[in-house]
Coordinates of C-alpha atoms in Angstrom, one line a residue:
Chain A
M26 CA 6.5 -140.2 152.7
K27 CA 8.2 -140.4 150.5
K28 CA 6.6 -141.7 147.6
I29 CA 8.5 -143.5 144.2
V30 CA 7.2 -143.8 140.8
A31 CA 8.0 -146.8 139.4
V32 CA 7.7 -149.0 135.5
T33 CA 8.8 -152.6 135.0
S34 CA 8.6 -154.1 131.8
C35 CA 9.5 -157.5 130.4
P36 CA 10.3 -158.6 126.3
T37 CA 7.4 -161.2 127.0
G38 CA 5.5 -159.4 129.8
I39 CA 4.0 -162.2 130.7
A40 CA 5.5 -162.4 134.5
H41 CA 8.5 -160.6 135.1
T42 CA 7.1 -157.6 134.1
Y43 CA 4.1 -158.3 137.6
M44 CA 6.9 -159.5 139.6
A45 CA 9.1 -156.4 139.6
S46 CA 5.8 -154.7 140.4
E47 CA 5.1 -156.5 143.3
S48 CA 8.2 -157.1 144.5
L49 CA 8.8 -153.2 144.5
E50 CA 5.1 -152.8 146.2
E51 CA 6.1 -155.5 149.1
A52 CA 9.7 -154.5 150.4
A53 CA 8.2 -150.4 150.4
K54 CA 5.4 -151.4 152.1
K55 CA 8.1 -152.2 154.5
M56 CA 9.5 -149.4 154.3
D57 CA 7.1 -147.4 154.5
V58 CA 7.4 -145.4 151.0
Q59 CA 4.5 -144.5 148.9
M60 CA 4.8 -146.7 145.6
K61 CA 2.6 -146.6 142.2
V62 CA 4.2 -149.0 139.9
E63 CA 2.7 -149.3 136.3
T64 CA 3.3 -152.4 134.4
Q65 CA 3.7 -152.6 130.6
G66 CA 3.5 -155.9 130.1
S67 CA 1.4 -158.1 127.3
V68 CA -1.5 -156.9 128.6
G69 CA -0.5 -153.4 127.9
V70 CA -0.1 -150.7 129.7
E71 CA -1.9 -150.9 133.5
N72 CA -2.3 -148.3 136.6
E73 CA -0.9 -146.1 134.4
L74 CA 1.4 -143.2 136.0
T75 CA -0.8 -140.5 135.9
D76 CA 1.3 -136.9 135.2
Q77 CA 0.2 -135.5 139.4
D78 CA 1.8 -139.2 140.3
I79 CA 5.2 -138.2 138.6
K80 CA 4.6 -134.7 140.5
E81 CA 4.3 -135.6 143.4
A82 CA 7.2 -138.8 143.6
D83 CA 10.4 -138.0 144.6
A84 CA 11.8 -140.7 142.7
V85 CA 11.4 -143.1 139.5
I86 CA 12.6 -146.4 139.0
I87 CA 12.2 -148.0 136.2
A88 CA 13.0 -151.9 135.7
A89 CA 13.1 -153.0 132.4
D90 CA 14.7 -155.4 129.6
T91 CA 12.5 -152.8 126.6
N92 CA 13.3 -149.4 126.0
V93 CA 11.0 -147.4 128.6
S94 CA 10.6 -144.3 127.3
K95 CA 12.2 -141.7 129.9
D96 CA 10.7 -138.4 128.3
R97 CA 7.6 -137.9 131.0
F98 CA 10.4 -137.3 134.6
G99 CA 12.8 -134.8 133.5
G100 CA 13.5 -133.0 135.9
K101 CA 13.6 -136.7 138.3
Y102 CA 15.9 -138.9 140.2
I103 CA 15.6 -141.9 137.9
V104 CA 17.5 -144.8 139.3
E105 CA 17.3 -147.0 136.1
V106 CA 17.9 -151.7 136.4
A107 CA 17.3 -154.7 134.7
V108 CA 13.6 -156.0 135.9
A109 CA 15.2 -158.6 137.6
D110 CA 16.9 -157.1 139.8
A111 CA 13.8 -155.5 140.7
I112 CA 12.8 -158.9 141.6
N113 CA 14.8 -159.7 143.4
D114 CA 16.4 -156.3 145.5
A115 CA 13.5 -153.6 145.5
E116 CA 14.6 -152.7 148.8
A117 CA 18.1 -152.2 147.7
L118 CA 17.4 -149.9 144.5
I119 CA 14.3 -147.8 146.6
N120 CA 17.3 -147.1 149.1
Q121 CA 19.6 -146.1 145.9
A122 CA 16.6 -144.4 144.0
L123 CA 15.6 -142.2 147.8
E124 CA 19.9 -141.2 148.4
G125 CA 19.9 -140.4 144.3
A126 CA 17.0 -138.1 144.8
E127 CA 18.3 -136.8 148.3
S128 CA 21.6 -135.6 146.8
G129 CA 19.8 -133.2 144.6
K130 CA 20.7 -134.7 141.3
K131 CA 17.4 -133.5 139.8
S132 CA 17.6 -130.5 137.9
E133 CA 15.6 -131.1 134.1
V134 CA 18.8 -130.7 131.7
D135 CA 21.1 -133.5 133.6
S136 CA 18.9 -135.9 133.8
N137 CA 17.7 -135.7 130.5
L138 CA 21.4 -135.8 129.2
Y139 CA 21.6 -138.1 131.1
S140 CA 18.8 -139.8 129.5
Q141 CA 19.5 -138.6 126.1
V142 CA 23.2 -140.4 126.9
S143 CA 22.4 -143.3 127.3
D144 CA 19.4 -144.1 125.1
E145 CA 22.1 -143.0 122.6
K146 CA 25.1 -145.1 124.7
S147 CA 21.9 -148.1 123.8
K148 CA 21.7 -147.3 120.7
R149 CA 25.1 -147.5 119.0
K150 CA 25.2 -150.3 120.7
E151 CA 22.7 -152.1 118.9
K152 CA 24.1 -150.8 115.9
R153 CA 27.9 -152.5 117.0
T154 CA 25.6 -155.6 117.3
G155 CA 23.9 -155.4 114.5
A156 CA 27.3 -154.7 112.1
Y157 CA 28.9 -157.6 113.8
K158 CA 25.7 -159.9 112.9
H159 CA 26.0 -159.0 109.1
L160 CA 29.5 -159.5 109.1
M161 CA 29.5 -162.7 110.7
T162 CA 26.4 -164.0 108.1
G163 CA 28.6 -162.7 105.5
V164 CA 31.5 -165.3 106.9
S165 CA 29.2 -168.1 106.9
F166 CA 28.1 -168.5 103.6
M167 CA 31.2 -167.6 102.4
L168 CA 33.1 -170.9 104.6
P169 CA 31.9 -173.4 101.8
F170 CA 33.8 -171.9 98.9
V171 CA 37.1 -171.9 101.3
V172 CA 36.7 -174.9 102.1
A173 CA 36.0 -176.3 98.3
G174 CA 38.2 -173.8 97.2
G175 CA 40.9 -174.6 99.8
L176 CA 40.7 -178.3 99.3
S177 CA 40.5 -178.1 95.5
I178 CA 44.6 -176.3 95.8
A179 CA 45.6 -178.7 98.3
L180 CA 44.7 -181.5 96.1
S181 CA 46.5 -180.1 92.9
F182 CA 49.7 -180.2 95.3
V183 CA 49.9 -183.9 95.6
F184 CA 51.1 -184.0 91.2
G185 CA 53.9 -181.8 92.4
I186 CA 53.5 -177.8 93.4
N187 CA 54.2 -177.0 89.6
A188 CA 51.8 -179.5 88.3
A189 CA 49.0 -176.9 87.8
E190 CA 51.3 -175.1 85.2
Q191 CA 50.6 -177.8 82.9
E192 CA 47.6 -177.0 80.5
G193 CA 45.1 -179.9 80.6
S194 CA 46.2 -182.3 83.8
L195 CA 44.4 -183.6 86.2
A196 CA 45.9 -180.7 88.4
A197 CA 45.4 -177.9 86.3
A198 CA 41.8 -178.4 86.3
L199 CA 42.0 -179.0 90.7
M200 CA 43.4 -175.5 90.4
Q201 CA 40.7 -174.2 87.7
I202 CA 37.8 -174.9 90.4
G203 CA 39.7 -173.9 93.3
G204 CA 41.9 -170.6 93.2
N205 CA 40.0 -169.7 90.2
S206 CA 36.7 -170.6 90.5
A207 CA 36.2 -171.0 94.5
F208 CA 38.3 -168.5 95.6
A209 CA 37.4 -166.5 93.1
L210 CA 33.6 -166.1 94.3
M211 CA 34.9 -165.8 98.2
V212 CA 34.9 -161.6 98.6
P213 CA 31.6 -161.1 96.2
I214 CA 29.9 -164.4 98.3
L215 CA 31.3 -162.5 101.3
A216 CA 30.3 -159.3 100.3
G217 CA 26.9 -160.3 99.0
Y218 CA 25.5 -162.0 102.3
I219 CA 26.6 -159.5 104.3
A220 CA 24.8 -156.8 102.4
F221 CA 21.3 -159.8 102.0
S222 CA 22.2 -159.3 105.6
I223 CA 21.7 -156.0 106.4
A224 CA 19.0 -155.3 103.2
D225 CA 17.1 -158.9 102.3
R226 CA 17.2 -160.3 98.5
P227 CA 17.8 -156.3 96.8
G228 CA 21.4 -156.3 98.8
I229 CA 22.9 -159.3 97.0
A230 CA 23.5 -157.8 93.6
P231 CA 24.9 -155.5 94.5
G232 CA 26.8 -156.1 97.3
M233 CA 28.5 -159.6 95.1
I234 CA 29.4 -156.2 92.4
G235 CA 30.7 -154.2 95.3
G236 CA 32.8 -157.7 96.1
M237 CA 33.5 -158.8 92.4
L238 CA 35.1 -155.3 92.4
A239 CA 37.3 -154.9 95.1
S240 CA 38.3 -158.4 93.9
S241 CA 39.6 -157.4 90.5
I242 CA 41.2 -154.2 91.6
G243 CA 43.1 -156.3 94.2
A244 CA 40.9 -154.2 97.6
G245 CA 40.8 -158.3 99.0
F246 CA 38.5 -159.1 101.6
L247 CA 39.1 -155.7 103.5
G248 CA 37.7 -154.4 100.7
G249 CA 35.0 -156.8 99.7
I250 CA 34.4 -156.4 103.7
I251 CA 33.4 -152.5 102.7
A252 CA 31.3 -153.3 99.2
G253 CA 28.9 -155.5 101.0
F254 CA 28.6 -152.5 103.9
L255 CA 28.0 -149.9 101.7
A256 CA 25.9 -152.2 99.2
G257 CA 23.4 -153.0 102.1
Y258 CA 23.3 -149.2 104.2
I259 CA 22.6 -148.1 100.3
T260 CA 20.6 -150.2 99.5
Q261 CA 18.8 -149.8 102.6
W262 CA 19.0 -146.0 102.4
L263 CA 17.5 -145.5 98.3
K264 CA 14.3 -148.1 100.1
K265 CA 13.1 -145.8 102.3
T266 CA 13.7 -143.2 100.4
I267 CA 12.6 -143.2 97.1
K268 CA 9.3 -143.3 97.0
L269 CA 7.1 -144.0 93.5
P270 CA 3.2 -144.2 92.9
E271 CA 1.8 -147.4 94.0
N272 CA 1.5 -148.8 90.3
L273 CA 4.8 -148.4 89.9
Q274 CA 6.0 -150.0 92.7
G275 CA 7.1 -153.7 91.8
L276 CA 9.7 -151.8 89.7
M277 CA 11.8 -150.6 92.7
P278 CA 13.4 -154.4 93.5
I279 CA 13.5 -155.4 90.3
L280 CA 15.1 -152.4 88.8
I281 CA 15.4 -149.5 90.4
L282 CA 17.3 -150.5 94.1
P283 CA 19.5 -153.1 92.0
F284 CA 20.6 -150.8 89.7
L285 CA 20.2 -148.3 90.8
A286 CA 22.2 -149.4 94.3
S287 CA 25.3 -151.1 92.1
L288 CA 25.7 -148.3 90.4
I289 CA 26.5 -145.8 93.8
V290 CA 28.7 -149.0 94.8
G291 CA 30.4 -149.4 92.2
L292 CA 30.9 -146.5 91.2
L293 CA 32.8 -145.8 95.2
M294 CA 34.4 -149.7 94.3
I295 CA 35.9 -148.0 91.8
Y296 CA 37.1 -144.3 92.4
L297 CA 36.9 -143.7 96.1
I298 CA 37.2 -146.6 98.2
G299 CA 39.3 -149.4 95.7
P300 CA 42.3 -147.5 95.7
P301 CA 43.5 -147.0 99.9
V302 CA 41.8 -150.1 100.2
E303 CA 44.0 -152.3 97.6
G304 CA 47.0 -150.2 99.3
I305 CA 46.2 -150.9 102.5
M306 CA 45.9 -154.6 101.2
N307 CA 48.7 -154.6 99.4
G308 CA 50.8 -153.3 102.4
L309 CA 49.2 -156.2 104.6
E310 CA 50.6 -158.6 102.2
S311 CA 53.4 -158.1 101.7
W312 CA 54.0 -157.5 105.8
L313 CA 53.1 -161.0 105.6
Q314 CA 54.7 -161.9 103.4
G315 CA 58.2 -160.6 104.0
M316 CA 57.6 -161.3 108.3
T317 CA 60.7 -161.0 110.2
D318 CA 60.3 -164.5 112.3
A319 CA 59.8 -161.8 115.2
N320 CA 56.8 -160.3 113.9
A321 CA 55.7 -163.4 113.3
V322 CA 56.5 -164.6 116.5
L323 CA 54.2 -161.7 117.8
L324 CA 51.7 -161.7 115.0
G325 CA 51.0 -165.8 116.4
L326 CA 50.8 -164.4 119.9
I327 CA 48.0 -162.0 119.3
L328 CA 45.8 -164.2 116.7
G329 CA 45.5 -167.2 119.7
A330 CA 45.2 -165.0 122.5
M331 CA 42.5 -163.2 120.6
M332 CA 40.9 -166.8 119.3
A333 CA 41.2 -168.3 123.6
F334 CA 39.6 -164.6 124.8
D335 CA 36.0 -165.0 123.9
M336 CA 35.7 -168.6 122.8
G337 CA 33.7 -167.8 118.9
G338 CA 32.7 -164.6 120.2
P339 CA 33.8 -161.1 118.4
V340 CA 36.8 -161.0 119.8
N341 CA 37.7 -164.7 118.0
K342 CA 35.9 -164.7 115.1
A343 CA 37.3 -160.9 114.4
A344 CA 41.2 -163.0 114.5
Y345 CA 39.2 -166.2 112.0
T346 CA 37.8 -163.9 109.5
F347 CA 41.6 -162.5 109.1
G348 CA 42.7 -165.6 108.7
V349 CA 39.8 -166.8 106.1
G350 CA 40.3 -162.8 104.4
L351 CA 44.2 -164.1 103.3
L352 CA 43.3 -167.2 102.4
G353 CA 42.2 -165.2 99.0
S354 CA 45.1 -163.7 98.9
E355 CA 47.1 -167.1 98.8
I356 CA 48.4 -166.4 103.1
Y357 CA 48.5 -169.4 105.0
G358 CA 50.1 -169.0 108.1
P359 CA 47.9 -166.8 109.7
M360 CA 44.9 -169.6 108.9
A361 CA 47.4 -172.7 110.4
A362 CA 47.8 -170.4 114.3
I363 CA 44.3 -169.3 114.5
M364 CA 42.9 -172.9 114.0
A365 CA 45.5 -174.2 116.2
A366 CA 45.2 -171.7 118.7
G367 CA 41.3 -172.3 118.5
M368 CA 41.8 -175.5 118.9
T369 CA 44.0 -176.0 122.2
P370 CA 41.4 -174.2 124.5
P371 CA 39.4 -177.5 124.4
L372 CA 42.5 -179.9 124.3
G373 CA 44.2 -177.9 126.9
L374 CA 41.0 -178.0 129.3
A375 CA 40.5 -182.0 129.0
L376 CA 44.1 -182.6 129.3
A377 CA 44.5 -180.9 132.6
T378 CA 41.5 -182.7 133.7
V379 CA 42.3 -186.1 133.4
L380 CA 45.8 -184.8 134.5
F381 CA 44.6 -182.5 137.6
K382 CA 41.9 -184.0 138.8
N383 CA 42.1 -182.4 142.1
R384 CA 41.2 -178.7 140.3
F385 CA 37.8 -179.7 138.9
T386 CA 34.4 -180.9 140.1
R387 CA 33.4 -184.1 139.2
Q388 CA 30.7 -182.1 136.5
E389 CA 34.4 -180.8 134.9
I390 CA 35.5 -184.1 135.1
E391 CA 33.0 -186.0 133.1
A392 CA 33.1 -181.8 130.6
G393 CA 36.5 -182.7 129.6
K394 CA 35.3 -186.0 128.2
P395 CA 33.4 -184.3 125.0
A396 CA 36.1 -181.3 125.1
W397 CA 38.9 -183.7 123.7
F398 CA 37.0 -184.1 120.7
M399 CA 36.2 -180.1 120.3
G400 CA 39.4 -179.9 120.7
I401 CA 40.4 -182.2 118.0
S402 CA 37.2 -180.4 115.8
F403 CA 38.0 -176.9 116.3
I404 CA 35.6 -176.1 118.3
T405 CA 37.0 -173.3 120.5
E406 CA 33.6 -172.9 122.5
G407 CA 34.1 -176.3 123.8
A408 CA 35.8 -174.4 126.5
I409 CA 33.3 -172.2 127.5
P410 CA 31.7 -174.2 130.1
F411 CA 34.6 -174.1 131.9
A412 CA 35.6 -170.6 131.4
A413 CA 32.4 -169.8 132.3
A414 CA 32.5 -171.1 135.8
D415 CA 35.8 -170.3 136.6
P416 CA 36.1 -166.8 134.2
I417 CA 39.9 -165.3 135.7
R418 CA 41.3 -168.1 136.3
V419 CA 40.6 -170.6 132.8
I420 CA 40.7 -167.8 130.1
P421 CA 44.3 -166.1 131.1
S422 CA 45.5 -170.0 131.5
I423 CA 43.6 -170.9 128.1
M424 CA 44.8 -167.3 126.7
T425 CA 48.5 -168.6 126.5
G426 CA 48.3 -171.5 125.9
S427 CA 46.8 -170.3 122.6
A428 CA 49.7 -167.6 122.3
I429 CA 52.1 -170.0 122.5
T430 CA 50.8 -172.4 119.9
G431 CA 50.2 -169.5 117.1
A432 CA 53.8 -168.0 117.7
L433 CA 54.8 -171.6 117.2
S434 CA 52.6 -172.2 114.2
M435 CA 53.8 -168.8 113.6
L436 CA 57.7 -169.4 114.0
F437 CA 57.5 -173.0 112.0
G438 CA 56.4 -171.1 109.1
V439 CA 53.2 -173.8 108.9
G440 CA 49.9 -172.9 106.4
L441 CA 46.9 -173.9 106.6
R442 CA 44.7 -174.0 102.7
A443 CA 41.8 -175.5 104.9
P444 CA 38.9 -172.4 106.8
H445 CA 38.2 -175.0 108.7
G446 CA 37.7 -179.3 110.1
G447 CA 40.3 -179.8 112.9
I448 CA 42.9 -182.3 113.0
F449 CA 39.9 -183.9 110.0
V450 CA 41.0 -182.0 106.5
L451 CA 45.3 -182.4 108.3
P452 CA 45.3 -185.9 106.4
I453 CA 44.3 -184.5 103.0
P454 CA 47.9 -183.8 101.4
N455 CA 49.2 -180.5 101.0
V456 CA 46.1 -178.1 103.2
V457 CA 48.8 -177.7 105.8
T458 CA 52.3 -177.2 105.3
N459 CA 55.3 -178.5 107.7
L460 CA 52.1 -180.8 109.4
G461 CA 54.9 -182.2 112.2
F462 CA 55.6 -178.8 113.5
Y463 CA 52.0 -178.3 113.4
A464 CA 51.3 -180.9 115.4
L465 CA 54.2 -180.3 118.0
A466 CA 52.7 -176.4 117.7
I467 CA 49.8 -177.3 118.7
I468 CA 50.6 -180.1 121.5
A469 CA 52.6 -177.5 123.1
G470 CA 50.1 -175.0 123.8
T471 CA 47.7 -177.8 125.1
I472 CA 50.5 -178.6 127.7
V473 CA 50.8 -175.3 128.4
T474 CA 47.1 -174.2 128.7
A475 CA 46.6 -177.9 131.3
F476 CA 50.1 -176.6 133.4
M477 CA 48.5 -172.9 133.5
L478 CA 45.5 -174.0 134.8
R479 CA 47.4 -176.4 137.7
I480 CA 48.8 -173.0 139.0
L481 CA 46.0 -170.9 138.6
K482 CA 43.5 -173.3 139.3
P483 CA 43.3 -173.8 143.3
K484 CA 42.4 -177.9 145.4
L485 CA 38.9 -178.6 145.0
E486 CA 38.3 -179.3 149.0
E487 CA 36.3 -182.8 148.5
Chain B
M13 CA -11.9 -166.9 135.5
E14 CA -10.8 -169.1 137.9
V15 CA -7.3 -171.1 138.5
N16 CA -8.9 -174.1 137.5
E17 CA -8.9 -173.2 133.5
F18 CA -5.2 -173.0 133.4
I19 CA -4.2 -175.9 135.5
N20 CA -5.6 -179.1 137.2
Q21 CA -3.9 -181.5 138.4
N22 CA -3.0 -183.2 135.9
L23 CA -0.7 -180.5 134.9
I24 CA 1.3 -180.9 138.1
K25 CA 4.3 -182.9 138.9
M26 CA 5.0 -183.6 142.3
N27 CA 8.3 -185.3 141.5
L28 CA 10.6 -183.7 139.2
T29 CA 13.1 -185.9 137.5
S30 CA 15.3 -184.0 135.5
E31 CA 19.0 -182.7 137.1
D32 CA 19.4 -180.0 134.5
K33 CA 17.9 -176.9 133.1
D34 CA 17.4 -178.2 129.1
S35 CA 15.8 -181.7 130.8
V36 CA 13.7 -179.4 132.9
I37 CA 12.1 -176.9 130.3
K38 CA 11.3 -180.5 129.0
E39 CA 10.6 -182.4 131.1
M40 CA 7.8 -179.5 131.6
I41 CA 7.1 -179.4 127.9
E42 CA 6.2 -182.4 128.3
I43 CA 3.6 -182.9 130.7
M44 CA 2.4 -179.8 128.4
A45 CA 2.1 -182.1 125.0
E46 CA 0.2 -185.9 127.0
N47 CA -2.5 -183.0 128.1
E48 CA -2.9 -182.1 124.0
I49 CA -2.7 -178.3 125.3
I50 CA 0.5 -177.7 123.1
T51 CA 0.6 -179.1 118.7
D52 CA 3.8 -178.7 118.3
K53 CA 6.7 -179.5 120.9
E54 CA 9.6 -179.2 119.6
E55 CA 8.5 -175.2 118.3
V56 CA 6.8 -174.7 122.1
I57 CA 10.6 -176.1 123.2
K58 CA 12.3 -174.4 120.7
K59 CA 11.1 -170.9 121.4
A60 CA 11.1 -171.3 125.6
M61 CA 14.9 -171.6 124.7
E62 CA 15.2 -169.1 123.1
R63 CA 13.5 -167.1 125.6
E64 CA 16.2 -168.3 128.8
E65 CA 18.7 -167.0 126.2
K66 CA 17.5 -163.3 127.0
G67 CA 17.9 -164.0 130.1
T68 CA 17.3 -166.7 132.7
T69 CA 13.9 -167.0 133.8
G70 CA 15.4 -168.7 137.0
V71 CA 13.9 -165.6 139.2
G72 CA 15.8 -166.7 142.6
K73 CA 14.2 -167.3 145.5
G74 CA 14.5 -171.5 144.7
V75 CA 11.5 -170.3 141.6
A76 CA 11.9 -170.4 137.6
I77 CA 9.3 -169.7 135.6
P78 CA 10.1 -170.6 131.9
H79 CA 7.5 -169.4 129.6
V80 CA 6.2 -169.4 126.0
K81 CA 4.1 -167.4 123.5
S82 CA 3.7 -169.3 120.3
S83 CA 1.5 -170.2 117.9
A84 CA 1.8 -174.1 119.0
V85 CA 0.1 -173.2 122.0
K86 CA -3.5 -174.2 121.6
R87 CA -4.7 -172.7 125.2
P88 CA -2.9 -170.7 127.7
A89 CA -2.2 -172.9 130.6
V90 CA 0.6 -173.2 133.7
A91 CA 2.0 -176.7 133.9
F92 CA 3.9 -177.2 137.6
G93 CA 7.0 -179.6 139.0
R94 CA 8.7 -179.6 141.8
S95 CA 12.2 -181.0 142.1
E96 CA 12.9 -182.2 145.9
K97 CA 16.9 -182.0 145.2
G98 CA 16.7 -178.5 143.0
I99 CA 17.9 -177.5 139.9
D100 CA 20.4 -175.7 138.8
Y101 CA 18.5 -173.1 136.6
G102 CA 20.9 -170.7 135.8
S103 CA 18.8 -168.9 138.8
M104 CA 19.0 -164.5 139.3
D105 CA 20.4 -165.3 142.9
E106 CA 22.5 -168.1 142.2
K107 CA 21.1 -170.9 144.0
P108 CA 19.3 -174.3 142.8
S109 CA 15.4 -174.0 142.3
Y110 CA 12.6 -175.6 143.3
L111 CA 9.2 -174.5 141.8
F112 CA 9.2 -174.5 138.3
F113 CA 6.0 -172.9 136.4
L114 CA 5.9 -173.6 132.6
I115 CA 3.5 -170.5 131.6
T116 CA 2.4 -171.7 127.7
V117 CA -0.1 -168.6 126.1
P118 CA -1.2 -168.3 122.8
E119 CA -0.1 -166.2 120.3
E120 CA -3.2 -164.1 120.5
S121 CA -4.5 -164.3 123.9
H122 CA -7.1 -162.2 125.9
D123 CA -6.1 -159.9 128.4
E124 CA -8.5 -161.5 131.1
H125 CA -5.6 -164.7 131.4
L126 CA -2.8 -162.4 131.0
K127 CA -3.9 -160.5 133.4
L128 CA -4.4 -164.0 135.8
L129 CA -1.0 -165.2 134.5
A130 CA 0.3 -161.2 136.2
K131 CA -1.6 -162.5 139.4
L132 CA -0.1 -165.5 139.9
S133 CA 3.6 -163.8 139.2
R134 CA 2.6 -161.5 141.9
N135 CA 1.9 -164.3 144.9
L136 CA 5.5 -165.9 143.9
I137 CA 6.9 -162.9 145.2
H138 CA 5.5 -163.5 148.7
D139 CA 7.1 -166.0 151.0
D140 CA 4.0 -167.8 152.3
F141 CA 2.7 -168.8 149.0
R142 CA 6.1 -170.7 147.5
N143 CA 6.0 -172.1 151.1
S144 CA 3.0 -174.0 151.1
L145 CA 3.6 -175.2 147.5
L146 CA 7.5 -176.1 148.8
E147 CA 5.3 -178.2 151.8
A148 CA 2.1 -179.2 149.3
K149 CA 2.0 -183.2 149.9
D150 CA 0.3 -184.0 146.6
E151 CA -1.3 -182.6 143.7
E152 CA -4.5 -181.7 145.8
E153 CA -3.2 -179.6 148.0
V154 CA -0.8 -177.3 145.1
M155 CA -4.3 -176.7 143.3
S156 CA -6.3 -175.7 146.4
V157 CA -2.7 -173.3 147.3
L158 CA -3.1 -172.2 143.3
E159 CA -6.8 -172.0 144.0
N160 CA -7.0 -169.5 146.3
I161 CA -5.0 -166.5 145.6

């Protein structure tokens, strides 16, 4: 009789761990396979596998949503799956394990290497989501400054495009609030809160100082992002590395960390990182400012498609961060394209539910109504319920519509000074240039999205 | 430790009225609140939703077991609810769920409580157990099915 050993584990360790274990045991009984399952739940480890068990086993199944160490199972064929898979189809798992074992993939080196690689992969993945999280923390703290700054600058133009040059005027005051203060804080805040997300409070000072330097040496938001990460990880590293006697511990957060971390970040920014990033930013800025129509359209297409691709996910946020960052460099075109392209997915879907009722379920038609509102508010996430139900057809449709909107917005030379707000910021004077064409771009993308859906989505049977 | 220390007829609702996942979680948590098993309903709802985000507790075979471990829970308890129509719970097998077990445990729990919950979870894998819960006529019958695990 074949023997399999298994480990089951889940995050809370109350239910799934045991259901998976039971499911595996039941299936094994049916299939005439000997099975021993170790459960790693909230009670701790139960039914622990002994060395003897593992030695006798033909294969190993790990059904876990937590990290289960594979060190014990060197030399065995291991099937590693989510805990849910064991609950749902234990028989298939057992077959997979036995077939794998049969095929002879059990050399010591092989399985260890395999487990190392997959461990490494999952670690990297964790890091990736970590960095993304830190960046988004920075961006979310930065946004209010961009809103206040962008709208103040826009208001100053009410008095004429050069009114702010007249000292002592209200326009000059608005410019001082928006351009000289709020926008000046943008990059330091971004960097400071990226570092905060990584290293907690001690990260803020070195992060902001690094961000300020990025700003003043012309490395812009790209430099700010780098400064933020540098500051965060350096602070974190110093925290771990410097060991002080207990009675001096109090000096760490108040003296040593801020001073050392700021010094290191500052010097790196000035001598090592600042100059090349400044070059990149200058290149980017002059390319964006002197862009040909063809390039503008291409950039609009790409940014637009990115906005729709994952509707608020990392790709969308990458495009968005790019647009917001450029506001600090007084480049407003991409921001306009990005907001417009972020509005069309819910709008296009909403329109499609009105025009092509026979292609949507009743629930979806209901969901179309709030989608209008989310669309005009620039909440791209409003498209998610539709995309989740039918990703293969919905995502290409909304990407096409958004890409066209982005391209048109860039082609018409629309600029947007606010980083958010949907149509609600548009009536504020000078927030958007070429309002008429901007509306046209959004409407065009909305219609294209709706008709793409018409083409791709099949009629539903009643 | 007996099953009836976790669950009694007041914690059983034979006809859940909710039609979607979020409201059924809230409906079940409401039962816990009415029975004064939890101190902070909003906190428990938040925790339950967080758990769902990590991965659905709709384990398939028509069963969902939302669960919460929180300091807002006074004592370990199980609420049972049944939906005639079935509720789309985003289950692993993409089929509607009919049987709902909401499990709440305090942050610090005795092993014997957890072991009993583990036993309940194990039973849910068995067709007979699920069928008798589906066919039970009233709260009393549900209790007798549960007491026999």
